[in-house]
Coordinates of C-alpha atoms and ligand atoms in Angstrom, one line a residue:
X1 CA 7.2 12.1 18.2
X2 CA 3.6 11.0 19.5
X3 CA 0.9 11.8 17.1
X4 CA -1.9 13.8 18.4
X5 CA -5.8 14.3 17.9
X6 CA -6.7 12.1 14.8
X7 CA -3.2 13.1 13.3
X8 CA -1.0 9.9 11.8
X9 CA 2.6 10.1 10.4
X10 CA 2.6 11.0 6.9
X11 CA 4.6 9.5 4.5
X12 CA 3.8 12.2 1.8
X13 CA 3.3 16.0 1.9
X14 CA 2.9 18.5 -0.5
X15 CA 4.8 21.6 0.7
X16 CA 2.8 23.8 -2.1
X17 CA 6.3 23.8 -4.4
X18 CA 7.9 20.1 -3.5
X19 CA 6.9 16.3 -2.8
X20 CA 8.4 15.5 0.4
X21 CA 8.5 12.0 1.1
X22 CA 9.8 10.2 4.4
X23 CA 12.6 7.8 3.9
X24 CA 11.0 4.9 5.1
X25 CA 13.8 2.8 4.5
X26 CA 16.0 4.5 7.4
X27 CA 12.3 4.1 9.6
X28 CA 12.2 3.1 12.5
X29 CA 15.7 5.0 13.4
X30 CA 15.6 8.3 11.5
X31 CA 13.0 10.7 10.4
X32 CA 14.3 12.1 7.3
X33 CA 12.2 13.4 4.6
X34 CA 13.4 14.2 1.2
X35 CA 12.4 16.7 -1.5
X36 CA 11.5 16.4 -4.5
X37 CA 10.8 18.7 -7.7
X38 CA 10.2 16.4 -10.7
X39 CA 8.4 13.6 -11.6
X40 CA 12.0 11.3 -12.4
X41 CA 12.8 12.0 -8.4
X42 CA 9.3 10.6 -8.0
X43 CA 10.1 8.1 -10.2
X44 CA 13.1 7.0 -7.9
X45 CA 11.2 7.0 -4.6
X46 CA 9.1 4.8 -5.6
X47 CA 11.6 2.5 -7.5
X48 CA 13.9 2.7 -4.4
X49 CA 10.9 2.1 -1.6
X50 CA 11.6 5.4 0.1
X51 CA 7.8 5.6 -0.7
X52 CA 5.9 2.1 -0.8
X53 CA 2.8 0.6 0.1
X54 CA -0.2 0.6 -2.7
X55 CA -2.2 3.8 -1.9
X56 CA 0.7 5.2 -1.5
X57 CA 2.9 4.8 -4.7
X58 CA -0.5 5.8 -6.3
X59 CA -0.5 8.8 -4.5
X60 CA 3.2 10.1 -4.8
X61 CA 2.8 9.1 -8.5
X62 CA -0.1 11.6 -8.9
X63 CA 2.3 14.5 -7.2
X64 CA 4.8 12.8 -10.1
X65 CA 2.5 13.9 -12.8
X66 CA 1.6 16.8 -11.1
X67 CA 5.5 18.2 -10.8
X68 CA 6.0 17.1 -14.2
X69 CA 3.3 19.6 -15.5
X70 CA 4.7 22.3 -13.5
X71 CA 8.1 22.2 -14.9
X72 CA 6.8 21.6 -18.8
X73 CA 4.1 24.1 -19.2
X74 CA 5.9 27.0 -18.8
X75 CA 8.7 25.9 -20.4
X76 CA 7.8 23.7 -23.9
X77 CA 5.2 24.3 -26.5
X78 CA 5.3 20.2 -26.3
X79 CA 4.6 19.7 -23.0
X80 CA 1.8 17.4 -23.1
X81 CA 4.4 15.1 -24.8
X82 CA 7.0 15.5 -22.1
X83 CA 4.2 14.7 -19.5
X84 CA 3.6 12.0 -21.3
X85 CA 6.8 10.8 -21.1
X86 CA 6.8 10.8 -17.8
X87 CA 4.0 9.4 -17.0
X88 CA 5.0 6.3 -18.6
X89 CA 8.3 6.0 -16.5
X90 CA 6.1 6.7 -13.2
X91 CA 4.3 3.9 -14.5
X92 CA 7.8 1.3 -14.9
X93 CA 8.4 1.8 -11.1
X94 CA 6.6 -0.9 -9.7
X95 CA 4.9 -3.9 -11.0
X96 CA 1.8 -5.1 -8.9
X97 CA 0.2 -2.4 -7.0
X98 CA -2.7 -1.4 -9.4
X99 CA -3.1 1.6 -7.4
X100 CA -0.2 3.2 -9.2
X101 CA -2.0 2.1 -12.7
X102 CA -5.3 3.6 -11.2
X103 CA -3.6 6.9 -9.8
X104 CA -2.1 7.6 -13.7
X105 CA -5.2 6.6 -15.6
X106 CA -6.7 9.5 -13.1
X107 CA -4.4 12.3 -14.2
X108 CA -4.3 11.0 -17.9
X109 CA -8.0 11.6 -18.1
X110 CA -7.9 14.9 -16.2
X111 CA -4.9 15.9 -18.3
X112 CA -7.2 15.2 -21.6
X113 CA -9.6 17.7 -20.7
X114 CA -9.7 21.4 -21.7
X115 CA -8.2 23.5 -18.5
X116 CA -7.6 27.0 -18.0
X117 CA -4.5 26.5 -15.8
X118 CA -3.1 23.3 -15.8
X119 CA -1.1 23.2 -13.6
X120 CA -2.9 24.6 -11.2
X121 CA -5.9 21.8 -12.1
X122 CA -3.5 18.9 -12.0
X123 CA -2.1 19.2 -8.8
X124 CA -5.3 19.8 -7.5
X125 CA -6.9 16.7 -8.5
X126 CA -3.2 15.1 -7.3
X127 CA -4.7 16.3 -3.6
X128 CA -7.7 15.3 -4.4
X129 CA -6.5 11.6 -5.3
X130 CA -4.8 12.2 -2.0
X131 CA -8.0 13.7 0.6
X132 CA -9.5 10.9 -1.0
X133 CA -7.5 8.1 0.0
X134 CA -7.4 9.2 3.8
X135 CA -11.3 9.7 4.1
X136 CA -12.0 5.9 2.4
X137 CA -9.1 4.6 5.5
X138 CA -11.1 6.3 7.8
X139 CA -14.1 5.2 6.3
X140 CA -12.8 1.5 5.9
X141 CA -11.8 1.8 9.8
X142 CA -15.3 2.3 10.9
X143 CA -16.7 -0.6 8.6
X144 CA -13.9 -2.9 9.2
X145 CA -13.7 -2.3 13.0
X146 CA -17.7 -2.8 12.9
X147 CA -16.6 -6.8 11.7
X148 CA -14.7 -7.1 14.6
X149 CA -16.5 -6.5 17.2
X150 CA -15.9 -8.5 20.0
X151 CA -12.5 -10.2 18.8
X152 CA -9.7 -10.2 21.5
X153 CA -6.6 -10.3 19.3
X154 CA -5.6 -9.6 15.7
X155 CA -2.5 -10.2 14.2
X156 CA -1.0 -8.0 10.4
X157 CA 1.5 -8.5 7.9
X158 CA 3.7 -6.1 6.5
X159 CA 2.9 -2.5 6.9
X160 CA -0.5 -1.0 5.8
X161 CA -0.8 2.0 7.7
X162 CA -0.7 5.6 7.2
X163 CA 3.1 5.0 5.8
X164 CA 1.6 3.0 3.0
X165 CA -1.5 5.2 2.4
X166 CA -2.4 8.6 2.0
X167 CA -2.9 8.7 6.1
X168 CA -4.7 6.5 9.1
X169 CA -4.0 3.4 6.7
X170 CA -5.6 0.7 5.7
X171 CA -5.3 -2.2 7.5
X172 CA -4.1 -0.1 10.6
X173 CA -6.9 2.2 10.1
X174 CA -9.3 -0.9 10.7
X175 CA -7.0 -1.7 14.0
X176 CA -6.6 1.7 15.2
X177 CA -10.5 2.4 14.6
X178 CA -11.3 -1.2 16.6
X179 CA -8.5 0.0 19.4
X180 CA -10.3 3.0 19.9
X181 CA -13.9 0.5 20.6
X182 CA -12.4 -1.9 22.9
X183 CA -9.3 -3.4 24.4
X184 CA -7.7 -5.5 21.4
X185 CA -4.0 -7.3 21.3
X186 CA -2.3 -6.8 18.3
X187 CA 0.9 -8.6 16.6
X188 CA 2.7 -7.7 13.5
X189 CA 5.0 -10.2 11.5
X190 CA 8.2 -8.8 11.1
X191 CA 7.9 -9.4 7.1
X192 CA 11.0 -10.4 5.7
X193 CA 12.8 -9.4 3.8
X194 CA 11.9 -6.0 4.2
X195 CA 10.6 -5.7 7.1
X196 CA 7.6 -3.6 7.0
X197 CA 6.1 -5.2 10.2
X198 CA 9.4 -4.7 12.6
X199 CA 10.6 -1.1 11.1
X200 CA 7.2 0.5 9.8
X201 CA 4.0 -1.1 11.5
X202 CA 4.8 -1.7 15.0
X203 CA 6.5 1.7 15.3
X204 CA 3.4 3.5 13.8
X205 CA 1.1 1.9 15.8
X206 CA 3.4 3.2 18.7
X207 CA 3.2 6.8 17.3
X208 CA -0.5 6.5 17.9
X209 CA 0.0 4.8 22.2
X210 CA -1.0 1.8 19.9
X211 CA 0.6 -1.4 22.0
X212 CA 1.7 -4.6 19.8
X213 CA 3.8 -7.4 19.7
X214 CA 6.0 -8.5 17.1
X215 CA 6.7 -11.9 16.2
X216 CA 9.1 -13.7 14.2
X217 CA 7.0 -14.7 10.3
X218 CA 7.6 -18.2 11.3
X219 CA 6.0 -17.9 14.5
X220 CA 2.4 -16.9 13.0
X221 CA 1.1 -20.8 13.2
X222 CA 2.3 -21.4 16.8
X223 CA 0.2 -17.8 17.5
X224 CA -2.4 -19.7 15.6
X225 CA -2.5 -22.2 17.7
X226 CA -2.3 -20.4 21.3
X227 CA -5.8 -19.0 20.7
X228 CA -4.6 -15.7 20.9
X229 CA -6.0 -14.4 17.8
X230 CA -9.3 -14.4 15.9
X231 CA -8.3 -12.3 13.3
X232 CA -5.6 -11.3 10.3
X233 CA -5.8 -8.3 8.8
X234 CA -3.8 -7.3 6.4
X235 CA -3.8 -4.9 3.0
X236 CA -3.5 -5.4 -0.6
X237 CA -2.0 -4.6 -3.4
X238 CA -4.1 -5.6 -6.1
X239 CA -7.4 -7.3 -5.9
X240 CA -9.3 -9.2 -9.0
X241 CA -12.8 -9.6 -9.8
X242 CA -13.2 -12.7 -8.1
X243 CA -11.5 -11.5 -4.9
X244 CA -8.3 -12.9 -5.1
X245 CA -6.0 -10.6 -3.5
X246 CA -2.7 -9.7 -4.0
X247 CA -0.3 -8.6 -1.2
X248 CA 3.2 -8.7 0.6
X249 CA 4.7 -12.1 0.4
X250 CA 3.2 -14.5 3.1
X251 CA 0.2 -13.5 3.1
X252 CA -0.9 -16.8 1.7
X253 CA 1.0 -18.8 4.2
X254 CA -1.0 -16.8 6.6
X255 CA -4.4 -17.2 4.7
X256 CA -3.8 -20.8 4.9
X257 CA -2.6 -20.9 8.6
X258 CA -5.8 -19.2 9.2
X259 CA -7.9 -21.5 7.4
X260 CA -6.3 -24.7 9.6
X261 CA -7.0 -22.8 13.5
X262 CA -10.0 -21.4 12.8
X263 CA -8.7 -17.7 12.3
X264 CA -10.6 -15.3 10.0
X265 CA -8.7 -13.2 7.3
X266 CA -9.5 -9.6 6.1
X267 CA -8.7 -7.8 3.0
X268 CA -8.7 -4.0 3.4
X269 CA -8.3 -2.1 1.0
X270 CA -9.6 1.1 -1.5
X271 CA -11.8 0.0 -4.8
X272 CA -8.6 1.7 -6.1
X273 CA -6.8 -1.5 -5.7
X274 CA -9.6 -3.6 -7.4
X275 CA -8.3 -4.5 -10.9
X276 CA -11.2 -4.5 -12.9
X277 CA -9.6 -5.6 -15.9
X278 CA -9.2 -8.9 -14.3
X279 CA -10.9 -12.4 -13.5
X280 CA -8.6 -14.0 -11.2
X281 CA -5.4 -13.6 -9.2
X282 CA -3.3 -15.5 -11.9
X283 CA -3.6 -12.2 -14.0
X284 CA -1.6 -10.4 -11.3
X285 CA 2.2 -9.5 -11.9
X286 CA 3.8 -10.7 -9.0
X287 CA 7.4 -8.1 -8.8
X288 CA 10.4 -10.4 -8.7
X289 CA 12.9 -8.1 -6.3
X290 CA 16.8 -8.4 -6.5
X291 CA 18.3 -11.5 -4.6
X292 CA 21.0 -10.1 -3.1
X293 CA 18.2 -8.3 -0.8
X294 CA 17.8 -12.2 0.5
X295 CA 21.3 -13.5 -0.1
X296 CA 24.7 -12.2 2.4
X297 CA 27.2 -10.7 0.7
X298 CA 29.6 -13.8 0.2
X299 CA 26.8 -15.4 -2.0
X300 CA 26.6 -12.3 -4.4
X301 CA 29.7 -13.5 -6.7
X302 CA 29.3 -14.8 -9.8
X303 CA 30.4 -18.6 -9.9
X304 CA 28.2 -18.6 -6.4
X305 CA 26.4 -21.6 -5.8
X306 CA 23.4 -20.2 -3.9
X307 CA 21.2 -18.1 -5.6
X308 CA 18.0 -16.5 -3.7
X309 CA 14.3 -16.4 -5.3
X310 CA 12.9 -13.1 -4.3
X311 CA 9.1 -12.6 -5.1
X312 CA 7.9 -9.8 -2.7
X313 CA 3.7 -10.5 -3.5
X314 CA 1.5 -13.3 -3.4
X315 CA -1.6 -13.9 -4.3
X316 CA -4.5 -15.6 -1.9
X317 CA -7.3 -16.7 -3.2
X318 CA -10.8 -15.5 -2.3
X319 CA -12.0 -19.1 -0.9
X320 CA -9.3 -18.3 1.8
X321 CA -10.8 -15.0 2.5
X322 CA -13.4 -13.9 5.1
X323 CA -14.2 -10.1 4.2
X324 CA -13.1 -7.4 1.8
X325 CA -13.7 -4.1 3.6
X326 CA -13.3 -1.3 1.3
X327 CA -14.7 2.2 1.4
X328 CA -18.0 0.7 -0.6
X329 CA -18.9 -1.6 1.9
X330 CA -18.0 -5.0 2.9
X331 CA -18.1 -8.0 1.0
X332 CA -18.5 -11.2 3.9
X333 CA -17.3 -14.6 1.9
X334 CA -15.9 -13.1 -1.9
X335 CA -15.3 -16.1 -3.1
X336 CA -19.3 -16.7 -3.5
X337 CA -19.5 -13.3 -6.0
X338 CA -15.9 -11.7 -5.7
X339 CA -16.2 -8.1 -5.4
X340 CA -18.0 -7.1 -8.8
X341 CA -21.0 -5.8 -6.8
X342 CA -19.2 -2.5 -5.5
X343 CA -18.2 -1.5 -9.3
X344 CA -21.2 1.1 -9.3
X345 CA -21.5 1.4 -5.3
X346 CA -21.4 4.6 -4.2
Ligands
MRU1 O1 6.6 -3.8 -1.0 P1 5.7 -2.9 -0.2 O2 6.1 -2.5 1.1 O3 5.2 -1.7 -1.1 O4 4.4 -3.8 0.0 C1 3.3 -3.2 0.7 C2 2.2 -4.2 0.9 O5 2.2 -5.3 0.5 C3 0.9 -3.6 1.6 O6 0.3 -4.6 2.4 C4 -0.1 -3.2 0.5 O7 0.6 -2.4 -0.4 C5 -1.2 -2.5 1.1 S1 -0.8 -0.9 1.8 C6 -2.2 -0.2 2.4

């Protein structure tokens, strides 16, 4: 399956009835989508990473609401209530991507206004949400890929490509825009424990004739120090005021790998993930994941004597960060002003 024209693999689709949502977790072996018809299967998407990746959760959440309108209206007299409801267990499924927080504000203020046809209106502004996201990637693409010009190789973490967004991604929408410019070497950490990099990014990037290496995490400082790369570019989940940014765990490690060879580090990444509400990065819920996604199997008893610590974000701070490229514009150094100018950019 090689993607043609402008075209990237979708993670989410509206079929005009159903959410369907690739499987990511069976990625890069099987294709499979599932379907789903209410915001509680939503719900468990999200909660079970079939769907993941900031942009992303936000998006299938607002199909969530969306779904859960459909199936209340017709049938309840107190289906504002039920929506409701749902809105706040689409809300439980994942701590730290403010995107999801951002997508359900969204339809909670649509959903307060007078419409004709509900749920007609809310799923349209849930495509909306969506044709949104994939013009700021391409938009970010074109800005970010304008920052590096002339750089030889890049290196990303995790996966934040059109599986985690809406489509074209966001750091892999700065890559594929800068691929399209020039000749540019890219590697992808495999990301442990989930292994975003290994399973999602390089095998999107090869959907698009997109050539990369993977490397081992633990072989990002010997990259480093080879000379082969001039920058990291990477996603995030959740950004604060001051330009810390939250995203997958190593990140920091990375950040401050960077800082030590001489290797820049950008953030890209919708004003959907900017947290507003907060100052700094120590305001960021960092989701603790189940150990036994670290630990093998013979650990996982009781009276065990190994236990695994399993945060899956981290949170680099702004001095470690060279740009923030967003769908505003860029911000070069954040950690001078953070990223408070592009509240009332356009
Ligand atoms: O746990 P995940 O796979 O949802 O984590 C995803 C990331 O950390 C991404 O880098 C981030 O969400 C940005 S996606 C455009």
């Amino acid at each position: 399956m090689t993607m043609q024209n402008n075209e990237t693999v979708q993670a989410l689709q509206w079929t005009g009835n159903t959410l369907r949502v690739l499987d990511q977790r069976q990625l890069p072996e099987l294709i499979a989508y599932d379907e789903y018809t209410d915001a509680l299967g939503v719900t468990e998407a999200i909660v079970s990473m079939r769907v993941r990746g900031a942009p992303a959760i936000g998006i299938a959440a607002a199909y969530g609401v969306a779904l859960s309108v459909r199936k209340h209206y017709a049938q309840s007299n107190h289906w504002r209530q039920k929506v409701e409801a749902d809105i706040a267990m689409l809300a439980k499924s994942r701590p730290t991507a403010v995107n999801l927080f951002w997508a359900l504000d969204q339809m909670k203020a649509m959903l307060a206004m007078q419409l004709n046809n509900p749920p007609v209106a809310i799923l349209a502004f849930a495509e909306k949400i969506h044709a949104d996201d994939v013009a700021a990637n391409q938009k970010m693409g074109e800005l970010g890929a304008d920052v590096l010009a002339g750089a030889k190789g890049v290196m990303t973490h995790c996966n934040a490509g059109a599986l985690a967004t809406g489509g074209y991604g966001t750091a892999l929408g700065v890559i594929r825009s800068a691929y399209k410019r020039q000749a540019i070497n890219v590697y992808a950490g495999e990301t442990r424990p989930w292994l975003q990099g290994a399973r999602l990014t390089v095998w999107e990037l090869a959907q698009d004739g997109i050539a990369s290496t993977l490397i081992a995490d633990s072989a990002a400082a010997w990259l480093m120090k080879s000379g082969a790369i001039d920058w990291i570019v990477v996603g995030a989940d959740r950004i604060a005021t001051n330009g810390d940014a939250a995203n997958k765990i190593g990140t920091y490690s990375l950040a401050v790998l960077a800082r030590q060879h001489g290797v820049k580090l950008m953030v890209v990444a919708p004003t959907s993930t900017i947290d507003w509400k907060i100052i700094n990065g120590d305001q960021i819920e960092i989701e603790q994941r189940n150990p036994n996604e670290l630990l093998p199997d013979c650990y996982n008893s009781e009276d065990s004597l190994v236990t695994a610590w399993n945060p899956v974000f981290d949170v680099t701070p702004a001095e470690l960060i060279s740009a923030i490229v967003t769908e505003r514009g860029v911000i070069l150094n954040p950690v001078e002003q953070g990223v408070r100018r592009l509240k009332n950019a356009i």
